[in-house]
CSV table of C-alpha atoms in Angstrom, one decimal:
chain,number,residue,atom,x,y,z
A,6,UNK,CA,79.8,89.1,107.5
A,7,UNK,CA,78.9,92.6,108.6
A,8,UNK,CA,80.4,95.6,106.7
A,9,UNK,CA,82.9,97.8,108.6
A,10,UNK,CA,80.9,101.0,108.8
A,11,UNK,CA,82.5,102.9,111.6
A,12,UNK,CA,84.9,105.9,111.3
A,13,UNK,CA,86.7,106.0,107.9
A,14,UNK,CA,89.1,108.7,109.1
A,15,UNK,CA,90.9,108.5,112.4
A,16,UNK,CA,93.2,111.2,114.0
A,17,UNK,CA,96.5,109.9,115.1
A,18,UNK,CA,98.3,112.9,116.7
A,19,UNK,CA,100.1,114.6,113.9
A,20,UNK,CA,98.8,112.0,111.5
A,21,UNK,CA,95.5,111.4,109.9
A,22,UNK,CA,94.4,108.0,108.8
A,23,UNK,CA,91.9,108.4,106.0
A,24,UNK,CA,90.2,106.2,103.4
A,25,UNK,CA,92.1,105.5,100.2
A,26,UNK,CA,90.8,107.1,97.0
A,27,UNK,CA,91.6,106.4,93.3
A,28,UNK,CA,93.5,109.7,93.4
A,29,UNK,CA,96.1,107.9,95.6
A,30,UNK,CA,97.0,105.5,92.8
A,31,UNK,CA,100.0,107.5,91.4
A,32,UNK,CA,101.5,107.7,94.9
A,33,UNK,CA,101.1,103.9,95.3
A,34,UNK,CA,102.7,103.4,91.9
A,35,UNK,CA,105.7,105.6,93.1
A,36,UNK,CA,105.8,103.7,96.4
A,37,UNK,CA,106.2,100.4,94.5
A,38,UNK,CA,109.6,101.6,93.3
A,39,UNK,CA,110.9,101.6,96.9
A,40,UNK,CA,113.0,98.4,97.3
A,41,UNK,CA,111.7,97.8,100.9
A,42,UNK,CA,108.0,98.2,100.0
A,43,UNK,CA,108.4,96.0,96.9
A,44,UNK,CA,110.2,93.4,99.0
A,45,UNK,CA,108.1,93.3,102.2
A,46,UNK,CA,104.7,94.6,101.0
A,47,UNK,CA,104.5,94.0,97.3
A,48,UNK,CA,101.5,95.6,95.6
A,49,UNK,CA,100.3,92.7,93.3
A,50,UNK,CA,97.5,94.6,91.6
A,51,UNK,CA,97.3,97.7,89.5
A,52,UNK,CA,97.6,100.7,91.8
A,53,UNK,CA,94.2,102.1,91.2
A,54,UNK,CA,92.5,98.7,91.9
A,55,UNK,CA,94.6,98.3,95.0
A,56,UNK,CA,93.4,101.7,96.3
A,57,UNK,CA,89.8,101.0,95.4
A,58,UNK,CA,89.9,97.6,97.1
A,59,UNK,CA,91.3,99.2,100.3
A,60,UNK,CA,88.5,101.9,100.2
A,61,UNK,CA,85.8,99.2,100.0
A,62,UNK,CA,85.1,98.0,103.5
A,63,UNK,CA,81.8,96.4,102.6
A,64,UNK,CA,83.0,92.8,103.1
A,65,UNK,CA,83.6,93.4,106.8
A,66,UNK,CA,87.0,91.6,106.5
A,67,UNK,CA,89.3,94.7,106.4
A,68,UNK,CA,89.6,98.3,107.3
A,69,UNK,CA,92.4,100.2,105.5
A,70,UNK,CA,93.8,103.7,105.7
A,71,UNK,CA,96.2,106.1,103.9
A,72,UNK,CA,98.4,107.8,106.5
A,73,UNK,CA,98.8,111.5,105.8
A,74,UNK,CA,99.5,114.7,107.6
A,75,UNK,CA,96.3,116.7,108.5
A,76,UNK,CA,97.8,119.8,106.9
A,77,UNK,CA,98.5,118.0,103.6
A,78,UNK,CA,95.9,115.2,103.3
A,79,UNK,CA,96.7,114.5,99.7
A,80,UNK,CA,100.3,113.4,100.3
A,81,UNK,CA,100.6,109.8,101.2
A,82,UNK,CA,103.2,109.0,103.8
A,83,UNK,CA,102.2,105.4,104.7
A,84,UNK,CA,99.4,102.9,105.0
A,85,UNK,CA,97.9,100.6,107.5
A,86,UNK,CA,95.3,97.9,107.3
A,87,UNK,CA,93.4,95.6,109.6
A,88,UNK,CA,92.7,92.5,107.5
A,89,UNK,CA,91.4,89.1,107.9
A,90,UNK,CA,89.0,90.6,110.5
A,91,UNK,CA,87.2,87.6,112.1
A,92,UNK,CA,84.0,88.8,113.8
A,93,UNK,CA,83.5,85.4,115.3
A,94,UNK,CA,86.9,85.0,116.9
A,95,UNK,CA,87.2,88.8,117.5
A,96,UNK,CA,90.7,89.1,116.0
A,97,UNK,CA,92.4,90.6,113.0
A,98,UNK,CA,95.8,90.8,111.3
A,99,UNK,CA,97.4,94.2,110.9
A,100,UNK,CA,100.0,95.4,108.3
A,101,UNK,CA,101.6,98.7,107.5
A,102,UNK,CA,104.2,100.4,105.4
A,103,UNK,CA,105.8,103.8,105.5
A,104,UNK,CA,107.3,105.7,102.5
A,105,UNK,CA,111.0,106.2,102.6
A,106,UNK,CA,111.1,109.9,103.3
A,107,UNK,CA,109.0,109.4,106.5
A,108,UNK,CA,110.7,106.4,108.1
A,109,UNK,CA,112.3,106.6,111.6
A,110,UNK,CA,109.9,109.5,112.5
A,111,UNK,CA,107.4,107.4,114.5
A,112,UNK,CA,104.9,107.1,111.6
A,113,UNK,CA,104.8,103.3,111.6
A,114,UNK,CA,104.3,103.1,115.4
A,115,UNK,CA,101.5,105.8,115.2
A,116,UNK,CA,99.8,103.9,112.4
A,117,UNK,CA,100.0,100.6,114.1
A,118,UNK,CA,98.9,101.9,117.5
A,119,UNK,CA,96.0,103.8,116.0
A,120,UNK,CA,94.8,100.8,114.0
A,121,UNK,CA,95.2,98.6,117.0
A,122,UNK,CA,93.0,100.8,119.2
A,123,UNK,CA,90.5,101.1,116.4
A,124,UNK,CA,90.3,97.3,116.3
A,125,UNK,CA,89.6,97.2,120.0
A,126,UNK,CA,87.4,100.2,120.5
A,127,UNK,CA,85.5,100.6,117.3
A,128,UNK,CA,85.3,96.9,116.1
A,129,UNK,CA,85.2,95.3,119.5
A,130,UNK,CA,88.0,92.9,118.7
A,131,UNK,CA,90.0,91.3,121.5
A,132,UNK,CA,93.2,90.4,119.7
A,133,UNK,CA,95.4,91.7,116.9
A,134,UNK,CA,98.5,90.1,115.4
A,135,UNK,CA,101.0,90.7,112.7
A,136,UNK,CA,103.7,88.9,110.7
A,137,UNK,CA,106.9,90.2,109.3
A,138,UNK,CA,109.9,88.6,107.5
A,139,UNK,CA,112.6,87.7,110.0
A,140,UNK,CA,115.0,90.0,108.0
A,141,UNK,CA,112.7,93.0,108.4
A,142,UNK,CA,114.2,94.4,111.6
A,143,UNK,CA,112.3,97.7,111.3
A,144,UNK,CA,108.9,96.0,111.5
A,145,UNK,CA,110.0,93.9,114.4
A,146,UNK,CA,111.1,97.0,116.3
A,147,UNK,CA,107.8,98.8,115.6
A,148,UNK,CA,105.8,95.7,116.7
A,149,UNK,CA,107.7,95.4,119.9
A,150,UNK,CA,107.5,99.2,120.6
A,151,UNK,CA,103.7,99.0,120.2
A,152,UNK,CA,103.4,96.2,122.8
A,153,UNK,CA,103.1,93.3,120.3
A,154,UNK,CA,104.7,90.3,122.0
A,155,UNK,CA,106.8,87.9,120.0
A,156,UNK,CA,104.9,84.7,119.6
A,157,UNK,CA,106.9,82.6,117.3
A,158,UNK,CA,108.7,82.0,114.1
A,159,UNK,CA,107.1,80.4,111.0
A,160,UNK,CA,109.4,78.7,108.5
A,161,UNK,CA,109.1,79.7,104.9
A,162,UNK,CA,105.6,81.1,105.6
A,163,UNK,CA,105.4,84.0,103.1
A,164,UNK,CA,106.6,84.6,99.5
A,165,UNK,CA,107.8,88.1,99.5
A,166,UNK,CA,108.3,90.4,96.5
A,167,UNK,CA,111.6,88.7,95.6
A,168,UNK,CA,109.7,85.5,95.0
A,169,UNK,CA,111.5,83.7,97.9
A,170,UNK,CA,109.6,82.0,100.7
A,171,UNK,CA,110.8,83.9,103.8
A,172,UNK,CA,110.6,82.9,107.5
A,173,UNK,CA,108.4,85.2,109.5
A,174,UNK,CA,108.0,86.3,113.1
A,175,UNK,CA,104.5,86.6,114.5
A,176,UNK,CA,103.6,89.1,117.2
A,177,UNK,CA,100.3,89.4,119.0
A,178,UNK,CA,98.6,91.8,121.3
A,179,UNK,CA,95.4,91.5,123.4
A,180,UNK,CA,93.0,94.3,124.1
A,181,UNK,CA,93.7,93.6,127.8
A,182,UNK,CA,97.4,94.1,127.4
A,183,UNK,CA,98.8,97.4,128.9
A,184,UNK,CA,99.2,100.3,126.5
A,185,UNK,CA,102.8,100.7,125.5
A,186,UNK,CA,104.7,103.9,126.5
A,187,UNK,CA,105.6,105.3,123.1
């Protein structure tokens, strides 16, 4: 599998998506105390290892970024990843989270949209998809706003941070789909 070797920093309007560093670990540790992040996006590794894993794109199976403001690139406001990149099928799954103080400000949509266009433009993928727990209305709204069509419900498909197997929605988008009007 080829390594992902293209741009490790991507401008996203008033956001910058940059590579994670070990220095981000304390902020990831703090993010883990947020009930929504712990429930929907649990960090199941020590924070420093989590950051280092996301900074290592050499497997070719993921590309991950810390979302920051360009004026303050050391302060994490969110994260987005393309994962399970399949270079044969030309698709990938995408996931994201936003820290509590930055929610409902368009950060999640900017992260998702930027990662999506990176997948199509830089990686040459043709399809991206995402999953979210049915109860996670915020992620559903972001997916829909970014042009990801609802494709189905999956029963008890993911064990979330509460240890319960939650039903999930799946959403997908094709490179040929029209760009959303954000």
